[in-house]
Every structure is written in structure tokens, then in C-alpha cells.
PDB file of C-alpha atoms in Angstrom:
ATOM      1  CA  MET D   1     225.231  78.868 -14.959  1.00 47.00           C
ATOM      2  CA  LYS D   2     227.207  78.295 -11.763  1.00 46.00           C
ATOM      3  CA  LYS D   3     225.308  81.101 -10.021  1.00 47.00           C
ATOM      4  CA  THR D   4     221.999  79.520 -10.963  1.00 48.00           C
ATOM      5  CA  ALA D   5     223.158  76.173  -9.595  1.00 47.00           C
ATOM      6  CA  TYR D   6     224.314  77.737  -6.330  1.00 43.00           C
ATOM      7  CA  ALA D   7     220.990  79.543  -5.924  1.00 44.00           C
ATOM      8  CA  ALA D   8     219.047  76.349  -6.532  1.00 45.00           C
ATOM      9  CA  LEU D   9     221.234  74.553  -4.004  1.00 41.00           C
ATOM     10  CA  LEU D  10     220.622  77.228  -1.360  1.00 42.00           C
ATOM     11  CA  VAL D  11     216.877  77.088  -1.946  1.00 42.00           C
ATOM     12  CA  ALA D  12     216.915  73.311  -1.615  1.00 46.00           C
ATOM     13  CA  LEU D  13     218.963  73.481   1.579  1.00 43.00           C
ATOM     14  CA  GLY D  14     216.655  76.114   3.029  1.00 48.00           C
ATOM     15  CA  PHE D  15     213.569  74.091   2.180  1.00 44.00           C
ATOM     16  CA  GLY D  16     215.122  70.910   3.543  1.00 47.00           C
ATOM     17  CA  GLY D  17     216.232  72.653   6.733  1.00 49.00           C
ATOM     18  CA  GLY D  18     212.718  73.934   7.249  1.00 51.00           C
ATOM     19  CA  LEU D  19     211.282  70.462   6.840  1.00 47.00           C
ATOM     20  CA  LEU D  20     213.884  69.074   9.258  1.00 47.00           C
ATOM     21  CA  ALA D  21     213.073  71.752  11.834  1.00 46.00           C
ATOM     22  CA  LEU D  22     209.354  71.080  11.458  1.00 45.00           C
ATOM     23  CA  HIS D  23     210.001  67.361  11.882  1.00 48.00           C
ATOM     24  CA  LEU D  24     212.114  67.858  14.987  1.00 42.00           C
ATOM     25  CA  PHE D  25     209.610  70.246  16.518  1.00 42.00           C
ATOM     26  CA  SER D  26     206.750  67.835  15.918  1.00 45.00           C
ATOM     27  CA  PHE D  27     208.598  65.199  17.917  1.00 45.00           C
ATOM     28  CA  GLY D  28     209.448  67.660  20.705  1.00 48.00           C
ATOM     29  CA  TYR D  29     213.222  67.724  20.133  1.00 44.00           C
ATOM     30  CA  ILE D  30     213.488  71.467  19.618  1.00 41.00           C
ATOM     31  CA  GLU D  31     211.117  72.175  22.487  1.00 47.00           C
ATOM     32  CA  LYS D  32     213.163  69.913  24.743  1.00 48.00           C
ATOM     33  CA  PHE D  33     216.408  71.496  23.604  1.00 43.00           C
ATOM     34  CA  LEU D  34     215.100  75.022  24.209  1.00 44.00           C
ATOM     35  CA  SER D  35     213.557  74.145  27.591  1.00 50.00           C
ATOM     36  CA  GLU D  36     216.849  72.729  28.818  1.00 53.00           C
ATOM     37  CA  GLY D  37     218.509  76.048  28.150  1.00 51.00           C
ATOM     38  CA  ARG D  38     215.794  78.286  29.568  1.00 51.00           C
ATOM     39  CA  SER D  39     216.570  80.206  32.752  1.00 50.00           C
ATOM     40  CA  ASP D  40     212.998  79.885  34.024  1.00 53.00           C
ATOM     41  CA  ILE D  41     213.675  76.327  35.213  1.00 53.00           C
ATOM     42  CA  VAL D  42     215.316  77.703  38.384  1.00 52.00           C
ATOM     43  CA  PRO D  43     212.273  79.756  39.485  1.00 56.00           C
ATOM     44  CA  ILE D  44     210.130  76.635  39.064  1.00 52.00           C
ATOM     45  CA  GLN D  45     212.433  74.769  41.462  1.00 56.00           C
ATOM     46  CA  LEU D  46     212.351  77.656  43.910  1.00 50.00           C
ATOM     47  CA  THR D  47     208.558  77.707  43.772  1.00 51.00           C
ATOM     48  CA  GLU D  48     208.470  74.026  44.692  1.00 53.00           C
ATOM     49  CA  LYS D  49     210.831  74.630  47.626  1.00 54.00           C
ATOM     50  CA  ARG D  50     208.695  77.529  48.793  1.00 54.00           C
ATOM     51  CA  GLU D  51     205.588  75.344  48.703  1.00 55.00           C
ATOM     52  CA  VAL D  52     207.387  72.672  50.748  1.00 54.00           C
ATOM     53  CA  THR D  53     208.444  75.294  53.302  1.00 54.00           C
ATOM     54  CA  ILE D  54     204.905  76.587  53.638  1.00 55.00           C
ATOM     55  CA  THR D  55     203.567  73.062  54.100  1.00 70.00           C
ATOM     56  CA  ASP D  56     206.285  72.349  56.676  1.00 73.00           C
ATOM     57  CA  ASN D  57     205.441  75.477  58.660  1.00 77.00           C
ATOM     58  CA  GLU D  58     201.729  74.695  58.567  1.00 81.00           C
ATOM     59  CA  ALA D  59     202.434  71.198  59.880  1.00 79.00           C
ATOM     60  CA  ILE D  60     204.472  72.615  62.771  1.00 83.00           C
ATOM     61  CA  VAL D  61     201.782  75.125  63.707  1.00 86.00           C
ATOM     62  CA  ASP D  62     199.107  72.427  63.582  1.00 84.00           C
ATOM     63  CA  GLY D  63     201.258  70.088  65.679  1.00 81.00           C
ATOM     64  CA  VAL D  64     201.953  72.744  68.301  1.00 87.00           C
ATOM     65  CA  GLU D  65     198.270  73.630  68.504  1.00 87.00           C
ATOM     66  CA  ARG D  66     197.261  70.009  69.061  1.00 86.00           C
ATOM     67  CA  VAL D  67     199.935  69.378  71.681  1.00 89.00           C
ATOM     68  CA  ARG D  68     199.397  72.555  73.657  1.00 88.00           C
ATOM     69  CA  ARG D  69     195.796  71.576  74.410  1.00 90.00           C
ATOM     70  CA  ALA D  70     196.948  68.395  76.132  1.00 92.00           C
ATOM     71  CA  VAL D  71     199.749  70.020  78.157  1.00 94.00           C
ATOM     72  CA  ILE D  72     198.847  71.160  81.671  1.00 94.00           C
ATOM     73  CA  GLY D  73     200.641  73.202  84.304  1.00 94.00           C
ATOM     74  CA  VAL D  74     202.120  71.935  87.573  1.00 94.00           C
ATOM     75  CA  LYS D  75     202.901  74.453  90.295  1.00 92.00           C
ATOM     76  CA  SER D  76     204.175  74.454  93.852  1.00 87.00           C
ATOM     77  CA  PRO D  77     205.532  77.258  96.061  1.00 86.00           C
ATOM     78  CA  ARG D  78     209.085  76.369  94.981  1.00 85.00           C
ATOM     79  CA  THR D  79     208.814  74.768  91.532  1.00 88.00           C
ATOM     80  CA  GLU D  80     206.748  74.768  88.384  1.00 92.00           C
ATOM     81  CA  GLY D  81     206.561  72.657  85.289  1.00 94.00           C
ATOM     82  CA  SER D  82     204.233  70.690  83.061  1.00 95.00           C
ATOM     83  CA  GLY D  83     202.435  67.407  82.591  1.00 95.00           C
ATOM     84  CA  ILE D  84     200.715  65.725  79.676  1.00 95.00           C
ATOM     85  CA  ILE D  85     197.185  64.334  79.526  1.00 95.00           C
ATOM     86  CA  ILE D  86     197.346  60.744  78.309  1.00 95.00           C
ATOM     87  CA  SER D  87     193.686  59.730  78.619  1.00 93.00           C
ATOM     88  CA  SER D  88     190.450  61.618  78.089  1.00 93.00           C
ATOM     89  CA  ASP D  89     189.269  60.781  81.630  1.00 93.00           C
ATOM     90  CA  GLY D  90     192.167  62.685  83.208  1.00 93.00           C
ATOM     91  CA  LEU D  91     195.263  60.513  83.545  1.00 95.00           C
ATOM     92  CA  VAL D  92     198.329  62.763  83.516  1.00 96.00           C
ATOM     93  CA  VAL D  93     202.030  61.948  83.442  1.00 97.00           C
ATOM     94  CA  THR D  94     204.492  64.436  84.868  1.00 96.00           C
ATOM     95  CA  VAL D  95     207.990  64.530  86.339  1.00 96.00           C
ATOM     96  CA  ALA D  96     208.217  63.023  89.823  1.00 95.00           C
ATOM     97  CA  ASP D  97     210.623  65.758  90.944  1.00 93.00           C
ATOM     98  CA  LEU D  98     207.837  68.323  90.446  1.00 94.00           C
ATOM     99  CA  ILE D  99     205.504  66.625  92.939  1.00 93.00           C
ATOM    100  CA  PRO D 100     207.595  65.067  95.734  1.00 90.00           C
ATOM    101  CA  ALA D 101     205.724  63.171  98.429  1.00 88.00           C
ATOM    102  CA  GLY D 102     204.457  65.445 101.222  1.00 86.00           C
ATOM    103  CA  ALA D 103     204.795  68.657  99.187  1.00 88.00           C
ATOM    104  CA  SER D 104     202.006  71.082  98.302  1.00 90.00           C
ATOM    105  CA  PHE D 105     201.320  71.570  94.588  1.00 91.00           C
ATOM    106  CA  SER D 106     198.516  72.114  92.093  1.00 92.00           C
ATOM    107  CA  PHE D 107     197.554  71.115  88.553  1.00 94.00           C
ATOM    108  CA  HIS D 108     196.194  73.652  86.083  1.00 93.00           C
ATOM    109  CA  ILE D 109     194.060  73.015  82.978  1.00 92.00           C
ATOM    110  CA  ASN D 110     193.311  76.059  80.844  1.00 86.00           C
ATOM    111  CA  GLY D 111     194.692  78.220  83.626  1.00 83.00           C
ATOM    112  CA  GLU D 112     192.367  76.793  86.282  1.00 89.00           C
ATOM    113  CA  ALA D 113     193.484  74.620  89.208  1.00 91.00           C
ATOM    114  CA  VAL D 114     191.724  71.243  89.202  1.00 93.00           C
ATOM    115  CA  PRO D 115     191.327  68.512  91.858  1.00 95.00           C
ATOM    116  CA  TYR D 116     193.789  65.646  91.524  1.00 95.00           C
ATOM    117  CA  GLU D 117     195.017  62.395  93.010  1.00 94.00           C
ATOM    118  CA  VAL D 118     198.590  61.080  92.775  1.00 95.00           C
ATOM    119  CA  ARG D 119     198.375  57.439  91.686  1.00 94.00           C
ATOM    120  CA  LYS D 120     202.024  56.345  91.678  1.00 95.00           C
ATOM    121  CA  ARG D 121     205.624  57.409  91.198  1.00 96.00           C
ATOM    122  CA  ASP D 122     208.569  55.834  89.346  1.00 95.00           C
ATOM    123  CA  LEU D 123     211.629  57.467  90.853  1.00 95.00           C
ATOM    124  CA  ALA D 124     214.045  55.495  88.638  1.00 94.00           C
ATOM    125  CA  ASN D 125     212.589  57.129  85.519  1.00 95.00           C
ATOM    126  CA  ASN D 126     211.495  60.317  87.337  1.00 96.00           C
ATOM    127  CA  LEU D 127     207.833  59.861  86.413  1.00 97.00           C
ATOM    128  CA  ALA D 128     204.568  60.358  88.286  1.00 96.00           C
ATOM    129  CA  LEU D 129     201.039  59.299  87.328  1.00 97.00           C
ATOM    130  CA  VAL D 130     198.249  61.608  88.427  1.00 96.00           C
ATOM    131  CA  LYS D 131     194.469  61.529  87.979  1.00 96.00           C
ATOM    132  CA  VAL D 132     192.935  64.972  87.521  1.00 95.00           C
ATOM    133  CA  GLU D 133     189.244  65.720  87.522  1.00 92.00           C
ATOM    134  CA  GLY D 134     187.708  65.932  84.073  1.00 86.00           C
ATOM    135  CA  ASN D 135     186.155  64.059  81.169  1.00 86.00           C
ATOM    136  CA  GLY D 136     186.497  64.429  77.427  1.00 92.00           C
ATOM    137  CA  LEU D 137     189.943  65.946  77.875  1.00 94.00           C
ATOM    138  CA  PRO D 138     192.181  66.326  74.792  1.00 93.00           C
ATOM    139  CA  THR D 139     194.675  63.547  74.155  1.00 90.00           C
ATOM    140  CA  LEU D 140     197.431  62.991  71.618  1.00 91.00           C
ATOM    141  CA  GLU D 141     198.754  60.353  69.272  1.00 91.00           C
ATOM    142  CA  PHE D 142     201.869  58.560  70.473  1.00 95.00           C
ATOM    143  CA  ALA D 143     204.800  58.129  68.087  1.00 94.00           C
ATOM    144  CA  PRO D 144     205.163  54.449  67.133  1.00 92.00           C
ATOM    145  CA  ASN D 145     208.972  54.428  67.200  1.00 92.00           C
ATOM    146  CA  MET D 146     211.931  56.134  68.811  1.00 94.00           C
ATOM    147  CA  PRO D 147     213.170  59.164  66.857  1.00 95.00           C
ATOM    148  CA  LYS D 148     216.452  58.989  64.996  1.00 94.00           C
ATOM    149  CA  PRO D 149     219.522  61.182  65.627  1.00 96.00           C
ATOM    150  CA  GLY D 150     219.186  64.332  63.539  1.00 96.00           C
ATOM    151  CA  GLU D 151     215.380  64.222  63.527  1.00 95.00           C
ATOM    152  CA  ARG D 152     213.672  67.548  64.093  1.00 95.00           C
ATOM    153  CA  VAL D 153     211.736  67.702  67.379  1.00 96.00           C
ATOM    154  CA  PHE D 154     209.686  70.223  69.340  1.00 95.00           C
ATOM    155  CA  LEU D 155     208.543  70.831  72.875  1.00 95.00           C
ATOM    156  CA  VAL D 156     205.562  72.531  74.434  1.00 94.00           C
ATOM    157  CA  GLY D 157     205.390  73.281  78.134  1.00 93.00           C
ATOM    158  CA  THR D 158     203.547  75.478  80.601  1.00 90.00           C
ATOM    159  CA  VAL D 159     205.164  78.443  82.328  1.00 90.00           C
ATOM    160  CA  PHE D 160     203.593  80.822  84.831  1.00 89.00           C
ATOM    161  CA  ASP D 161     204.004  84.582  84.589  1.00 88.00           C
ATOM    162  CA  ALA D 162     204.443  86.980  87.545  1.00 85.00           C
ATOM    163  CA  GLN D 163     200.669  87.108  88.031  1.00 84.00           C
ATOM    164  CA  GLY D 164     200.403  83.314  88.133  1.00 82.00           C
ATOM    165  CA  ASN D 165     198.823  82.975  84.707  1.00 85.00           C
ATOM    166  CA  ALA D 166     199.629  79.716  82.903  1.00 88.00           C
ATOM    167  CA  LEU D 167     201.217  80.304  79.484  1.00 89.00           C
ATOM    168  CA  LYS D 168     202.454  77.885  76.846  1.00 90.00           C
ATOM    169  CA  SER D 169     206.111  77.940  75.788  1.00 90.00           C
ATOM    170  CA  VAL D 170     207.479  76.344  72.602  1.00 93.00           C
ATOM    171  CA  ASN D 171     211.000  75.354  71.554  1.00 94.00           C
ATOM    172  CA  GLU D 172     212.577  73.219  68.842  1.00 94.00           C
ATOM    173  CA  GLY D 173     215.780  71.387  68.047  1.00 96.00           C
ATOM    174  CA  ILE D 174     217.066  68.008  66.916  1.00 97.00           C
ATOM    175  CA  VAL D 175     217.750  64.650  68.486  1.00 97.00           C
ATOM    176  CA  LYS D 176     221.458  64.399  69.295  1.00 97.00           C
ATOM    177  CA  ARG D 177     221.473  60.761  70.310  1.00 96.00           C
ATOM    178  CA  ILE D 178     219.585  57.986  72.052  1.00 96.00           C
ATOM    179  CA  GLU D 179     221.360  57.331  75.331  1.00 93.00           C
ATOM    180  CA  GLY D 180     219.987  54.357  77.233  1.00 90.00           C
ATOM    181  CA  ASN D 181     216.413  55.221  78.116  1.00 91.00           C
ATOM    182  CA  ARG D 182     216.696  58.881  77.161  1.00 96.00           C
ATOM    183  CA  ILE D 183     216.147  60.905  73.991  1.00 97.00           C
ATOM    184  CA  VAL D 184     218.932  63.484  74.200  1.00 97.00           C
ATOM    185  CA  THR D 185     218.269  66.717  72.286  1.00 97.00           C
ATOM    186  CA  ASN D 186     220.240  69.869  71.557  1.00 97.00           C
ATOM    187  CA  ILE D 187     217.494  71.991  73.137  1.00 96.00           C
ATOM    188  CA  THR D 188     218.368  74.064  76.185  1.00 94.00           C
ATOM    189  CA  GLU D 189     215.776  75.391  78.610  1.00 92.00           C
ATOM    190  CA  ASP D 190     215.433  76.406  82.231  1.00 86.00           C
ATOM    191  CA  GLY D 191     213.994  74.067  84.810  1.00 82.00           C
ATOM    192  CA  LYS D 192     210.522  75.552  84.390  1.00 89.00           C
ATOM    193  CA  LEU D 193     210.064  73.427  81.271  1.00 94.00           C
ATOM    194  CA  ALA D 194     210.511  70.144  83.153  1.00 95.00           C
ATOM    195  CA  GLY D 195     207.608  67.865  82.297  1.00 95.00           C
ATOM    196  CA  SER D 196     207.060  69.495  78.919  1.00 95.00           C
ATOM    197  CA  THR D 197     206.122  67.310  75.959  1.00 95.00           C
ATOM    198  CA  LEU D 198     208.584  66.306  73.240  1.00 97.00           C
ATOM    199  CA  PHE D 199     206.890  65.629  69.903  1.00 95.00           C
ATOM    200  CA  ASP D 200     207.620  65.262  66.195  1.00 93.00           C
ATOM    201  CA  ILE D 201     206.556  67.462  63.283  1.00 89.00           C
ATOM    202  CA  ARG D 202     203.283  65.526  62.993  1.00 88.00           C
ATOM    203  CA  GLY D 203     202.350  66.309  66.591  1.00 90.00           C
ATOM    204  CA  ARG D 204     202.957  62.753  67.839  1.00 94.00           C
ATOM    205  CA  VAL D 205     204.308  62.451  71.377  1.00 95.00           C
ATOM    206  CA  LEU D 206     207.882  61.196  71.653  1.00 97.00           C
ATOM    207  CA  GLY D 207     208.326  61.598  75.397  1.00 96.00           C
ATOM    208  CA  ILE D 208     208.259  63.825  78.453  1.00 97.00           C
ATOM    209  CA  ASN D 209     211.172  66.167  79.069  1.00 97.00           C
ATOM    210  CA  LEU D 210     213.646  66.295  81.919  1.00 96.00           C
ATOM    211  CA  VAL D 211     215.852  69.376  82.245  1.00 95.00           C
ATOM    212  CA  SER D 212     219.335  69.064  83.724  1.00 94.00           C
ATOM    213  CA  ALA D 213     220.979  71.620  85.991  1.00 92.00           C
ATOM    214  CA  ALA D 214     222.837  72.865  82.897  1.00 93.00           C
ATOM    215  CA  GLY D 215     219.555  73.341  81.034  1.00 94.00           C
ATOM    216  CA  GLU D 216     219.974  70.344  78.714  1.00 96.00           C
ATOM    217  CA  VAL D 217     216.714  68.737  77.621  1.00 96.00           C
ATOM    218  CA  ALA D 218     216.384  64.941  77.412  1.00 97.00           C
ATOM    219  CA  ALA D 219     213.130  63.020  77.270  1.00 97.00           C
ATOM    220  CA  VAL D 220     211.831  59.827  78.816  1.00 97.00           C
ATOM    221  CA  PRO D 221     210.470  58.001  75.727  1.00 96.00           C
ATOM    222  CA  ILE D 222     206.784  57.330  75.220  1.00 95.00           C
ATOM    223  CA  SER D 223     207.361  53.560  75.345  1.00 95.00           C
ATOM    224  CA  THR D 224     208.485  53.890  78.980  1.00 96.00           C
ATOM    225  CA  ILE D 225     205.580  56.205  79.769  1.00 95.00           C
ATOM    226  CA  ARG D 226     203.044  53.775  78.318  1.00 94.00           C
ATOM    227  CA  GLU D 227     204.464  50.891  80.308  1.00 94.00           C
ATOM    228  CA  PHE D 228     204.480  52.982  83.483  1.00 95.00           C
ATOM    229  CA  ALA D 229     200.890  54.148  82.956  1.00 92.00           C
ATOM    230  CA  GLY D 230     199.630  50.729  81.877  1.00 89.00           C
ATOM    231  CA  LEU D 231     198.520  51.891  78.412  1.00 84.00           C
TER     232      LEU D 231
END
């Protein structure tokens, strides 16, 4: 008699447990419980990170491509550097040190020297405004605000090879600090990248780069450039 009772009890428990499991599953409790313990959650997170990385890289490539079209070369017998087109009719801002008064120099768009006229210089900020010949030239969006310390930044400048061909050079780093009227970065370069363009990951111009004797890159911010150029 006892054995029959035990058997009936086991059957009842089994049936009840099945109903409970079905009830929990219908409300998603079991599925939730199992999903929380599955190891395939980690690959899903890694996939998301990989997608973010790909998007980030694509944004950088797009930004570099946009900026490089608006960066031109500046060359003299003793120095070389870059300038940036700031208006489609040929206004260019460069570093005043690259084009001192009375010196001989040239401006190069797409590797070709173009006629130019020096409009004015601001020796305090080491800037020069030049008008080059051309219309419908590529221009860039200006960043609305100063970058913050730690922000990722990039530069594109023109360098000339041994045959005199104008090539584009790219570098990247972060903003170390804002020091007075300078955006100080952790990027190091040689003097040939003076006048190169500093920009953010979206391809917006942050400033024009000065290179110290030690190779440290700091930029004159776009707000100063706009005031100087009357934009």
C-alpha cells in the first residue's frame, strides 16, 4: 500500500513539475535563465565592438580623404610645408614662417604650381592669408568648438619627395591640453609638416599646425583663423 502511495506521489510531482516548467517557459523565465548562463553572449559583445571599430576606421578614412583634397603644398628653396584652402575661390591660410616677406616660394595644388598673391600676415599667431588662382576648389567644415584634452585628432600635410612631387602625409594623436591660443597635441613631426591641417574624426578642421624645433605639434585654432581671414 505504501509503495502504491509513493508511486502516485512521484507521478503527481512529475506531472506538476512539468506543468510548472511549461508555465515558466511560457513567461520566458527559463529562456531568460538559460540565456544568462550561455557562453555565446560574449561573442555577441565582441561582434558589436568589431562593428564599432570598422565604423570608426571608415570614418577616419573618409575624414582623411576629405581633408587631403583641401590641403596644398608650400615650397621654397629652403623650406616646405602646407596650407589649407578655406574658400572655394582660392583663399588659403598657411604658416607665416613658410612665406617670409621677400622670399621666393610657390603654392602647389594637385602637384601643380599655381599663381598666388599674399594678402596679409599675422606674425603674432604665425599665420598668412594667400589668394591662389582657382574656382570651385574643395573646402572643409570647421569644427564648432575647441577640442577637449584626450580627444583623438589627426593631421594631413603635404611633403615633397626627392623629385619634387607633392605627397600627402597623415599622422594621429590626442589633444594634450589647451594652452592659451594653442591646441597642444602629443603628435611629433619634422618641420616639413608645418602648416598641416589638424582635424577631428569627422573631418572637421580644428586648426593649422605649427611644429616646434623639438618636433612637437601644436595648432592655431580655427576660431583664430576665421577671425584672421574675416570668415
